[in-house]
Structure formats: C-alpha cells, structure tokens
Short mmCIF file of the C-alpha atoms (twelve columns), coordinates in Angstrom:
data_MODEL
# 
_entry.id   MODEL 
# 
loop_
_atom_site.group_PDB 
_atom_site.id 
_atom_site.type_symbol 
_atom_site.label_atom_id 
_atom_site.label_alt_id 
_atom_site.label_comp_id 
_atom_site.label_asym_id 
_atom_site.label_seq_id 
_atom_site.Cartn_x 
_atom_site.Cartn_y 
_atom_site.Cartn_z 
_atom_site.pdbx_PDB_model_num 
ATOM 1   C CA . MET A 1   225.266 36.958 -231.254 1 
ATOM 2   C CA . PRO A 2   226.415 37.745 -227.976 1 
ATOM 3   C CA . ILE A 3   223.900 38.070 -224.666 1 
ATOM 4   C CA . ASN A 4   222.191 41.272 -224.166 1 
ATOM 5   C CA . VAL A 5   221.298 41.792 -220.186 1 
ATOM 6   C CA . ARG A 6   219.480 44.932 -221.351 1 
ATOM 7   C CA . ASP A 7   217.143 42.813 -223.566 1 
ATOM 8   C CA . ALA A 8   216.451 40.352 -220.611 1 
ATOM 9   C CA . GLN A 9   213.636 40.529 -217.904 1 
ATOM 10  C CA . ALA A 10  214.408 40.607 -214.359 1 
ATOM 11  C CA . VAL A 11  216.134 36.907 -213.982 1 
ATOM 12  C CA . TYR A 12  218.879 38.000 -211.759 1 
ATOM 13  C CA . LYS A 13  219.106 37.252 -207.928 1 
ATOM 14  C CA . ASP A 14  217.224 40.192 -206.557 1 
ATOM 15  C CA . VAL A 15  214.869 38.900 -203.512 1 
ATOM 16  C CA . GLY A 16  213.460 42.168 -202.533 1 
ATOM 17  C CA . GLU A 17  211.889 43.143 -199.384 1 
ATOM 18  C CA . SER A 18  208.091 42.273 -200.686 1 
ATOM 19  C CA . ILE A 19  207.519 39.746 -202.931 1 
ATOM 20  C CA . ILE A 20  204.450 38.371 -204.743 1 
ATOM 21  C CA . PHE A 21  204.594 35.171 -206.844 1 
ATOM 22  C CA . GLU A 22  201.532 34.476 -208.885 1 
ATOM 23  C CA . THR A 23  200.478 31.647 -211.139 1 
ATOM 24  C CA . LEU A 24  197.350 31.935 -213.744 1 
ATOM 25  C CA . LEU A 25  195.414 29.472 -215.836 1 
ATOM 26  C CA . LEU A 26  193.927 30.683 -218.896 1 
ATOM 27  C CA . LYS A 27  190.271 29.635 -218.878 1 
ATOM 28  C CA . ARG A 28  190.638 28.064 -222.021 1 
ATOM 29  C CA . ALA A 29  186.914 29.397 -223.050 1 
ATOM 30  C CA . ASP A 30  187.703 31.993 -226.111 1 
ATOM 31  C CA . GLN A 31  191.502 31.214 -227.302 1 
ATOM 32  C CA . ALA A 32  191.287 34.518 -229.502 1 
ATOM 33  C CA . GLN A 33  189.974 36.620 -226.662 1 
ATOM 34  C CA . GLU A 34  192.740 35.318 -224.295 1 
ATOM 35  C CA . LEU A 35  195.248 35.789 -226.824 1 
ATOM 36  C CA . ALA A 36  194.414 39.423 -226.994 1 
ATOM 37  C CA . ALA A 37  194.376 39.820 -223.449 1 
ATOM 38  C CA . VAL A 38  197.931 38.773 -222.978 1 
ATOM 39  C CA . GLN A 39  199.231 40.683 -226.329 1 
ATOM 40  C CA . ALA A 40  197.667 43.355 -224.358 1 
ATOM 41  C CA . LEU A 41  199.644 42.471 -221.123 1 
ATOM 42  C CA . ALA A 42  202.883 42.297 -223.157 1 
ATOM 43  C CA . THR A 43  202.632 45.300 -224.945 1 
ATOM 44  C CA . ASN A 44  202.080 47.036 -221.420 1 
ATOM 45  C CA . MET A 45  204.005 45.498 -219.491 1 
ATOM 46  C CA . GLN A 46  207.225 47.578 -219.751 1 
ATOM 47  C CA . SER A 47  205.497 50.812 -219.569 1 
ATOM 48  C CA . VAL A 48  203.683 49.873 -215.932 1 
ATOM 49  C CA . ILE A 49  207.279 48.991 -214.668 1 
ATOM 50  C CA . ASN A 50  208.982 52.277 -216.192 1 
ATOM 51  C CA . SER A 51  205.985 54.278 -214.658 1 
ATOM 52  C CA . MET A 52  206.503 52.599 -211.162 1 
ATOM 53  C CA . ASN A 53  210.315 52.900 -211.358 1 
ATOM 54  C CA . ILE A 54  209.905 56.622 -212.037 1 
ATOM 55  C CA . ARG A 55  207.010 57.454 -209.456 1 
ATOM 56  C CA . TYR A 56  209.026 55.388 -206.512 1 
ATOM 57  C CA . PRO A 57  212.850 55.067 -207.542 1 
ATOM 58  C CA . GLU A 58  213.678 53.988 -204.077 1 
ATOM 59  C CA . GLY A 59  210.990 51.162 -204.310 1 
ATOM 60  C CA . ARG A 60  213.730 49.191 -206.646 1 
ATOM 61  C CA . LEU A 61  210.862 47.311 -208.677 1 
ATOM 62  C CA . SER A 62  211.856 44.098 -210.609 1 
ATOM 63  C CA . VAL A 63  209.184 42.083 -212.721 1 
ATOM 64  C CA . THR A 64  209.535 38.550 -214.195 1 
ATOM 65  C CA . PHE A 65  206.725 37.378 -216.326 1 
ATOM 66  C CA . GLY A 66  206.963 33.604 -218.006 1 
ATOM 67  C CA . LEU A 67  204.624 30.928 -219.838 1 
ATOM 68  C CA . SER A 68  204.481 27.483 -219.814 1 
ATOM 69  C CA . ALA A 69  204.494 24.914 -222.315 1 
ATOM 70  C CA . ALA A 70  200.752 24.462 -222.301 1 
ATOM 71  C CA . ALA A 71  200.178 28.062 -222.587 1 
ATOM 72  C CA . TRP A 72  202.891 28.792 -225.341 1 
ATOM 73  C CA . THR A 73  201.140 25.890 -227.654 1 
ATOM 74  C CA . TYR A 74  197.741 27.208 -226.684 1 
ATOM 75  C CA . LEU A 75  198.388 30.908 -227.418 1 
ATOM 76  C CA . PHE A 76  201.067 30.872 -230.241 1 
ATOM 77  C CA . PRO A 77  199.945 27.348 -231.864 1 
ATOM 78  C CA . ASN A 78  201.931 27.960 -235.166 1 
ATOM 79  C CA . ALA A 79  205.063 29.861 -233.566 1 
ATOM 80  C CA . PRO A 80  208.391 28.063 -232.942 1 
ATOM 81  C CA . ARG A 81  209.088 26.854 -229.269 1 
ATOM 82  C CA . PRO A 82  211.967 27.731 -227.009 1 
ATOM 83  C CA . LYS A 83  213.847 24.345 -227.397 1 
ATOM 84  C CA . GLU A 84  214.085 23.279 -223.917 1 
ATOM 85  C CA . LEU A 85  210.336 24.356 -223.026 1 
ATOM 86  C CA . GLU A 86  208.320 21.445 -222.040 1 
ATOM 87  C CA . GLU A 87  205.790 20.829 -219.078 1 
ATOM 88  C CA . PHE A 88  207.368 19.662 -215.860 1 
ATOM 89  C CA . THR A 89  206.604 16.345 -214.701 1 
ATOM 90  C CA . THR A 90  206.496 14.961 -211.286 1 
ATOM 91  C CA . ILE A 91  209.871 13.441 -210.131 1 
ATOM 92  C CA . GLU A 92  209.546 10.458 -207.752 1 
ATOM 93  C CA . GLY A 93  212.284 9.675  -205.555 1 
ATOM 94  C CA . PRO A 94  212.692 6.693  -202.816 1 
ATOM 95  C CA . LYS A 95  211.272 8.808  -200.052 1 
ATOM 96  C CA . TYR A 96  209.637 11.732 -201.415 1 
ATOM 97  C CA . THR A 97  207.909 13.366 -204.560 1 
ATOM 98  C CA . ALA A 98  208.152 16.819 -206.143 1 
ATOM 99  C CA . PRO A 99  204.828 17.277 -207.596 1 
ATOM 100 C CA . ALA A 100 204.016 19.151 -211.077 1 
ATOM 101 C CA . THR A 101 201.232 21.522 -210.376 1 
ATOM 102 C CA . GLY A 102 200.816 22.863 -213.396 1 
ATOM 103 C CA . GLY A 103 199.906 26.862 -214.470 1 
ATOM 104 C CA . ASP A 104 199.766 28.921 -217.598 1 
ATOM 105 C CA . LEU A 105 201.000 32.149 -216.856 1 
ATOM 106 C CA . PHE A 106 203.675 33.001 -214.176 1 
ATOM 107 C CA . PHE A 107 204.812 36.440 -212.089 1 
ATOM 108 C CA . HIS A 108 207.537 37.026 -210.082 1 
ATOM 109 C CA . VAL A 109 207.295 40.635 -208.505 1 
ATOM 110 C CA . ARG A 110 209.424 41.980 -205.714 1 
ATOM 111 C CA . ALA A 111 210.412 45.367 -204.536 1 
ATOM 112 C CA . HIS A 112 211.359 47.038 -201.131 1 
ATOM 113 C CA . ASN A 113 207.586 48.485 -200.808 1 
ATOM 114 C CA . GLU A 114 204.292 46.164 -200.593 1 
ATOM 115 C CA . ALA A 115 202.119 48.786 -202.131 1 
ATOM 116 C CA . ILE A 116 204.653 48.737 -205.141 1 
ATOM 117 C CA . THR A 117 203.966 44.961 -205.697 1 
ATOM 118 C CA . TYR A 118 200.412 45.277 -205.207 1 
ATOM 119 C CA . GLU A 119 200.206 47.946 -207.437 1 
ATOM 120 C CA . VAL A 120 201.648 46.618 -210.371 1 
ATOM 121 C CA . MET A 121 199.982 43.079 -209.901 1 
ATOM 122 C CA . ASP A 122 196.879 45.040 -209.815 1 
ATOM 123 C CA . GLN A 123 197.720 46.894 -212.787 1 
ATOM 124 C CA . PHE A 124 198.929 43.729 -214.731 1 
ATOM 125 C CA . GLY A 125 195.148 41.891 -213.563 1 
ATOM 126 C CA . SER A 126 193.369 44.745 -215.575 1 
ATOM 127 C CA . PHE A 127 194.813 43.430 -218.540 1 
ATOM 128 C CA . ILE A 128 194.424 39.719 -217.892 1 
ATOM 129 C CA . GLN A 129 191.783 39.310 -215.011 1 
ATOM 130 C CA . ALA A 130 188.938 38.385 -217.180 1 
ATOM 131 C CA . ALA A 131 190.965 36.029 -219.024 1 
ATOM 132 C CA . THR A 132 192.542 33.704 -216.215 1 
ATOM 133 C CA . THR A 133 191.990 32.419 -212.875 1 
ATOM 134 C CA . VAL A 134 194.586 32.322 -210.050 1 
ATOM 135 C CA . LEU A 135 195.989 28.811 -209.462 1 
ATOM 136 C CA . ASP A 136 198.677 30.172 -206.700 1 
ATOM 137 C CA . GLU A 137 199.399 33.677 -205.130 1 
ATOM 138 C CA . THR A 138 202.002 33.830 -202.591 1 
ATOM 139 C CA . HIS A 139 203.294 36.690 -200.724 1 
ATOM 140 C CA . GLY A 140 206.839 36.629 -199.540 1 
ATOM 141 C CA . PHE A 141 209.373 38.577 -197.768 1 
ATOM 142 C CA . ARG A 142 212.835 39.405 -196.838 1 
ATOM 143 C CA . TYR A 143 213.924 37.576 -193.745 1 
ATOM 144 C CA . PHE A 144 216.827 39.076 -191.415 1 
ATOM 145 C CA . GLU A 145 220.379 39.275 -193.643 1 
ATOM 146 C CA . GLY A 146 218.679 37.760 -196.253 1 
ATOM 147 C CA . ARG A 147 218.819 34.415 -195.212 1 
ATOM 148 C CA . ALA A 148 216.282 31.382 -195.898 1 
ATOM 149 C CA . ILE A 149 213.272 30.941 -193.486 1 
ATOM 150 C CA . ILE A 150 215.664 28.053 -191.923 1 
ATOM 151 C CA . GLY A 151 218.467 30.402 -190.631 1 
ATOM 152 C CA . PHE A 152 221.091 29.741 -193.394 1 
ATOM 153 C CA . VAL A 153 222.396 32.503 -196.005 1 
ATOM 154 C CA . ASP A 154 220.754 31.966 -198.991 1 
ATOM 155 C CA . GLY A 155 221.965 31.896 -202.639 1 
ATOM 156 C CA . THR A 156 225.713 31.265 -201.751 1 
ATOM 157 C CA . GLU A 157 226.513 28.833 -204.390 1 
ATOM 158 C CA . ASN A 158 224.984 31.726 -207.476 1 
ATOM 159 C CA . PRO A 159 227.307 32.787 -209.840 1 
ATOM 160 C CA . ALA A 160 228.872 36.253 -209.314 1 
ATOM 161 C CA . GLU A 161 226.455 38.957 -210.261 1 
ATOM 162 C CA . VAL A 162 228.753 39.871 -213.329 1 
ATOM 163 C CA . GLU A 163 228.604 36.332 -214.595 1 
ATOM 164 C CA . GLY A 164 224.895 35.555 -213.649 1 
ATOM 165 C CA . ALA A 165 223.840 36.242 -217.259 1 
ATOM 166 C CA . ASP A 166 225.601 33.629 -218.452 1 
ATOM 167 C CA . TYR A 167 224.197 31.064 -216.544 1 
ATOM 168 C CA . ALA A 168 220.382 32.761 -216.712 1 
ATOM 169 C CA . LEU A 169 220.115 33.615 -219.926 1 
ATOM 170 C CA . ILE A 170 219.679 31.657 -223.405 1 
ATOM 171 C CA . GLY A 171 222.171 32.047 -225.913 1 
ATOM 172 C CA . ASP A 172 222.888 31.677 -229.049 1 
ATOM 173 C CA . GLU A 173 222.036 28.038 -229.101 1 
ATOM 174 C CA . ASP A 174 218.545 28.950 -229.599 1 
ATOM 175 C CA . PRO A 175 218.927 32.515 -231.233 1 
ATOM 176 C CA . GLU A 176 215.504 33.147 -231.671 1 
ATOM 177 C CA . PHE A 177 214.931 33.008 -228.155 1 
ATOM 178 C CA . ILE A 178 218.066 34.618 -227.190 1 
ATOM 179 C CA . ASN A 179 218.121 36.586 -223.737 1 
ATOM 180 C CA . GLY A 180 214.993 34.624 -222.515 1 
ATOM 181 C CA . SER A 181 215.250 32.435 -219.516 1 
ATOM 182 C CA . TYR A 182 213.821 29.144 -218.000 1 
ATOM 183 C CA . ALA A 183 212.056 29.523 -214.924 1 
ATOM 184 C CA . PHE A 184 211.275 26.868 -212.389 1 
ATOM 185 C CA . ALA A 185 208.603 27.752 -209.626 1 
ATOM 186 C CA . GLN A 186 208.384 25.521 -206.450 1 
ATOM 187 C CA . LYS A 187 206.709 25.876 -203.267 1 
ATOM 188 C CA . TYR A 188 207.849 24.212 -200.158 1 
ATOM 189 C CA . ILE A 189 205.919 24.041 -196.768 1 
ATOM 190 C CA . HIS A 190 208.436 23.304 -193.660 1 
ATOM 191 C CA . ASN A 191 208.024 21.643 -190.334 1 
ATOM 192 C CA . MET A 192 209.484 24.317 -188.562 1 
ATOM 193 C CA . GLU A 193 208.920 22.585 -185.054 1 
ATOM 194 C CA . ALA A 194 210.897 19.579 -186.209 1 
ATOM 195 C CA . TRP A 195 213.489 21.687 -188.022 1 
ATOM 196 C CA . LYS A 196 213.846 24.028 -184.760 1 
ATOM 197 C CA . ALA A 197 214.481 20.599 -182.533 1 
ATOM 198 C CA . LEU A 198 217.559 19.959 -184.276 1 
ATOM 199 C CA . LYS A 199 220.516 21.214 -182.648 1 
ATOM 200 C CA . THR A 200 222.402 23.730 -184.785 1 
ATOM 201 C CA . GLU A 201 225.374 21.299 -185.611 1 
ATOM 202 C CA . GLU A 202 222.756 18.636 -187.024 1 
ATOM 203 C CA . GLN A 203 221.001 21.573 -188.797 1 
ATOM 204 C CA . GLU A 204 224.387 22.320 -190.365 1 
ATOM 205 C CA . LYS A 205 225.162 18.581 -191.297 1 
ATOM 206 C CA . ALA A 206 221.880 18.832 -193.605 1 
ATOM 207 C CA . ILE A 207 222.775 21.704 -195.306 1 
ATOM 208 C CA . GLY A 208 226.408 21.094 -195.381 1 
ATOM 209 C CA . ARG A 209 227.376 24.906 -194.204 1 
ATOM 210 C CA . LYS A 210 227.869 26.475 -190.847 1 
ATOM 211 C CA . LYS A 211 224.740 28.402 -190.079 1 
ATOM 212 C CA . TYR A 212 226.271 31.991 -188.954 1 
ATOM 213 C CA . SER A 213 229.483 31.831 -190.910 1 
ATOM 214 C CA . ASP A 214 228.282 30.195 -193.809 1 
ATOM 215 C CA . LEU A 215 231.328 28.387 -194.099 1 
ATOM 216 C CA . GLU A 216 231.291 25.100 -195.864 1 
ATOM 217 C CA . LEU A 217 231.704 22.249 -193.835 1 
ATOM 218 C CA . ALA A 218 234.539 19.581 -194.725 1 
ATOM 219 C CA . ASP A 219 232.862 16.865 -196.886 1 
ATOM 220 C CA . ASP A 220 233.603 14.390 -194.139 1 
ATOM 221 C CA . GLU A 221 231.357 16.657 -191.611 1 
ATOM 222 C CA . LYS A 222 228.292 16.673 -193.729 1 
ATOM 223 C CA . ALA A 223 225.788 14.406 -193.761 1 
ATOM 224 C CA . LYS A 224 225.884 11.993 -196.944 1 
ATOM 225 C CA . ASN A 225 222.676 13.713 -198.467 1 
ATOM 226 C CA . ALA A 226 223.286 16.969 -197.419 1 
ATOM 227 C CA . HIS A 227 221.568 19.505 -199.430 1 
ATOM 228 C CA . ASN A 228 224.541 21.072 -200.741 1 
ATOM 229 C CA . VAL A 229 225.757 17.847 -202.188 1 
ATOM 230 C CA . VAL A 230 223.182 16.651 -203.460 1 
ATOM 231 C CA . SER A 231 221.364 19.649 -205.020 1 
ATOM 232 C CA . GLN A 232 224.710 20.414 -207.326 1 
ATOM 233 C CA . ASP A 233 224.865 19.442 -210.952 1 
ATOM 234 C CA . ASN A 234 228.218 18.233 -212.071 1 
ATOM 235 C CA . GLU A 235 227.010 16.698 -215.602 1 
ATOM 236 C CA . ASN A 236 230.709 15.541 -217.285 1 
ATOM 237 C CA . GLY A 237 232.881 16.852 -214.617 1 
ATOM 238 C CA . VAL A 238 231.879 20.299 -214.878 1 
ATOM 239 C CA . GLU A 239 229.700 22.169 -212.079 1 
ATOM 240 C CA . HIS A 240 226.793 23.752 -213.356 1 
ATOM 241 C CA . LYS A 241 225.052 26.955 -211.966 1 
ATOM 242 C CA . ILE A 242 221.856 28.475 -212.055 1 
ATOM 243 C CA . VAL A 243 220.271 31.652 -210.407 1 
ATOM 244 C CA . ARG A 244 218.407 30.919 -207.172 1 
ATOM 245 C CA . MET A 245 216.326 32.289 -204.588 1 
ATOM 246 C CA . ASN A 246 214.288 30.880 -201.675 1 
ATOM 247 C CA . VAL A 247 211.902 33.235 -200.405 1 
ATOM 248 C CA . PRO A 248 210.240 32.805 -196.827 1 
ATOM 249 C CA . TYR A 249 206.707 33.085 -196.693 1 
ATOM 250 C CA . SER A 250 203.991 32.495 -194.026 1 
ATOM 251 C CA . ASP A 251 200.303 32.226 -194.223 1 
ATOM 252 C CA . GLN A 252 197.984 31.204 -191.579 1 
ATOM 253 C CA . GLY A 253 200.303 29.243 -189.675 1 
ATOM 254 C CA . VAL A 254 201.643 27.545 -192.557 1 
ATOM 255 C CA . THR A 255 205.576 28.592 -193.297 1 
ATOM 256 C CA . GLY A 256 207.728 27.736 -195.725 1 
ATOM 257 C CA . THR A 257 209.737 28.555 -198.714 1 
ATOM 258 C CA . TYR A 258 209.103 29.397 -202.278 1 
ATOM 259 C CA . PHE A 259 212.110 28.411 -204.318 1 
ATOM 260 C CA . ILE A 260 212.437 30.538 -207.841 1 
ATOM 261 C CA . ALA A 261 215.270 29.045 -210.564 1 
ATOM 262 C CA . TYR A 262 216.413 31.089 -213.007 1 
ATOM 263 C CA . ALA A 263 218.578 29.086 -215.939 1 
ATOM 264 C CA . ARG A 264 219.988 29.407 -219.179 1 
ATOM 265 C CA . GLU A 265 219.523 25.496 -219.953 1 
ATOM 266 C CA . TRP A 266 216.366 23.852 -217.895 1 
ATOM 267 C CA . ALA A 267 218.309 20.443 -217.907 1 
ATOM 268 C CA . ILE A 268 220.398 21.822 -215.371 1 
ATOM 269 C CA . THR A 269 217.659 22.702 -212.937 1 
ATOM 270 C CA . LYS A 270 215.800 19.619 -213.754 1 
ATOM 271 C CA . ARG A 271 219.073 17.188 -213.067 1 
ATOM 272 C CA . MET A 272 219.792 19.114 -209.605 1 
ATOM 273 C CA . LEU A 273 215.844 18.253 -208.492 1 
ATOM 274 C CA . THR A 274 216.311 15.017 -209.584 1 
ATOM 275 C CA . SER A 275 219.425 14.346 -207.846 1 
ATOM 276 C CA . MET A 276 217.508 16.162 -204.576 1 
ATOM 277 C CA . LEU A 277 214.795 13.388 -204.917 1 
ATOM 278 C CA . THR A 278 216.941 10.649 -206.126 1 
ATOM 279 C CA . ASN A 279 219.413 10.923 -203.436 1 
ATOM 280 C CA . SER A 280 216.610 11.956 -200.229 1 
ATOM 281 C CA . ASP A 281 217.791 15.179 -199.772 1 
ATOM 282 C CA . ARG A 282 218.362 15.820 -195.968 1 
ATOM 283 C CA . LEU A 283 216.467 18.770 -196.184 1 
ATOM 284 C CA . LEU A 284 213.534 17.133 -197.678 1 
ATOM 285 C CA . ASP A 285 212.907 15.758 -194.498 1 
ATOM 286 C CA . PHE A 286 211.648 18.848 -192.919 1 
ATOM 287 C CA . SER A 287 210.547 20.519 -196.449 1 
ATOM 288 C CA . THR A 288 207.701 19.385 -198.486 1 
ATOM 289 C CA . PRO A 289 207.324 20.396 -202.060 1 
ATOM 290 C CA . ILE A 290 203.611 21.002 -203.001 1 
ATOM 291 C CA . THR A 291 203.671 22.685 -206.385 1 
ATOM 292 C CA . GLY A 292 205.992 22.589 -209.135 1 
ATOM 293 C CA . ALA A 293 206.192 24.104 -212.821 1 
ATOM 294 C CA . LEU A 294 208.262 25.212 -215.829 1 
ATOM 295 C CA . PHE A 295 208.049 28.591 -217.386 1 
ATOM 296 C CA . PHE A 296 209.724 30.274 -220.305 1 
ATOM 297 C CA . VAL A 297 210.557 34.029 -219.697 1 
ATOM 298 C CA . PRO A 298 210.475 36.018 -222.695 1 
ATOM 299 C CA . SER A 299 213.163 38.610 -223.291 1 
ATOM 300 C CA . LYS A 300 212.185 42.054 -224.051 1 
ATOM 301 C CA . THR A 301 212.115 41.291 -227.929 1 
ATOM 302 C CA . VAL A 302 209.800 38.581 -227.704 1 
ATOM 303 C CA . LEU A 303 207.557 40.432 -225.279 1 
ATOM 304 C CA . ASP A 304 207.293 42.962 -228.394 1 
ATOM 305 C CA . GLN A 305 206.604 40.085 -230.682 1 
ATOM 306 C CA . ILE A 306 203.789 38.862 -228.303 1 
ATOM 307 C CA . GLY A 307 202.311 42.182 -228.092 1 
ATOM 308 C CA . GLU A 308 202.364 43.021 -231.729 1 
ATOM 309 C CA . GLY A 309 200.600 39.833 -232.831 1 
ATOM 310 C CA . GLU A 310 203.974 38.378 -234.717 1 
ATOM 311 C CA . LEU A 311 204.053 35.018 -233.302 1 
# 
C-alpha cells in the first residue's frame, strides 16, 4: 500500500509567517464528554481549514493536529495503537537534560497572516475548550530569510520536498496508520547574550556550518560536538532524515526556539535527541530545552474514523 500525501496532514516543512503551537490537557473529568469533544473536532477540522483557505487563499494556511499516547489510551481504550506511539520520557546527558512535560492534544498552525492562525485556533477551541486546559501556547514568527533566531539557515538537512513524504509519513510497516506521522515538540530558551558574545567563527564551529553562506564546514573545522554532527542519526551506517523546523519566538524578554520534528519513525528522532544529550551538543551550552512531548498525527482517514466513533 503506497503512501498517499493527499491523505496526510501538513507534516512538511512549511514554517509560515505566523505560527501557533498549542498543547492541551484533557480534563479527565468525564471521558464520554471529552471523547465527544475530540470527535466533534475531528469531524469539523477539515471544513474549518477548507473554509479558511477559500476565504483567504493568499494566507497559505497549514494545520497539524496530534494526540499523545496518554490521550489515545484514555479516549480509545479498545482501539489499536500506532506501533511507535509512546510517552516521551526525560533524556539525561552528562551536562544537560531534555525534560518530558506531557500533553494530550497538540496543534501546529501556520499561515502568512496572524489573523488566520488566531481565527483557526478560536474555531477549533469552540469544539474542545470545555474539555481541555492549556498546557502551553507559543506564538512564533518567521525570522529574516527563514533563519533560526540564532542567525543560521534553518532546515538545511531536511529532505528535498519531493522526498519529504518518505521520511515524514508512516508507510505500510503500520498499515492501519499509514499516512500518519510522529510529531516531537520541544521548546527551548536561548541565552542570546552569551550566544551573541561569541565571534562568528566560534558560532560556526558550534553549528558546523558557515553562518551567511550556509556551507558546511570541513570536519576538522567543526567542534567535536558541533550541532550538525551530534544531531545526526547514522544507525547501521545509513543517514536517516526527518522533517524538522526551528521556529523563533520571543515573549516578555524570553527568546527561544520551538522545535518541531515530523518523522515516519519516532525511533529516528529519539536517537537524534539522545545523541545530542549524550554528546553534550555545543548548542545546548546556549539553548535550554524546557518542554518535550511526542504526538501521533493521524491521517485524514483516521481523523474521519475518530469523528465517526469507529475507534
């Protein structure tokens, strides 16, 4: 059974100009009522997206919605589960820690107009607000030239767009959940003063690339724990890729990056994260992860099944 991108949610690299990441907790007070709310959301989600794209085609709206393992078990206790869906657990390295902070429902909404992202989330909220509480809401933006907030080009190692589906979408290895994806969401706070105090050459050694041209440094020019070295996954001698985005945000003097990764196999993203922590990624000297959670992104077919109460 081949992958069908038309059945998939928006799990490709499309940062947008205005971005909202929202993680919600189910209240766990009335399972039937909360299930009905999620079913109503699943039923109406595509209509909301289609309507907004018709009204504002220039807005280039993209939406991704996911559920955690805890939410899946709570809402669909008798349904099969995606093979790799689990609760993300804290990863500890010799210097730094990537905490697990949980969450039940996850939204990644992006468009070229902040009014659109607001309106979409407001409409989604009309279905699920009574059943949930907000754990985290982060508003991001597109930085100059699509760079990360630390000044380097973002997503250079992403697969080419035509290849993205092969790396981001579940295939026939899990046929019940084909065209779905595993989303890992992680929020960082940056010590921008310390980062800016580094000379450009030192920043480049830390990242492993030239800052302005984006060319990769020779191996002997990089720090041993350069970000683009320790964040790779070369399991069994093969470089594995994911679709990733680093979205800048700044709120009340706190500046950081919201990292979102979409993958066909959660194990690949997990190995990348573990390598970063185990090898004390040089970037972590300036970037502190403060959240971390894994979500399954259903295909449109599975969303329809949720809406129809078939799970």
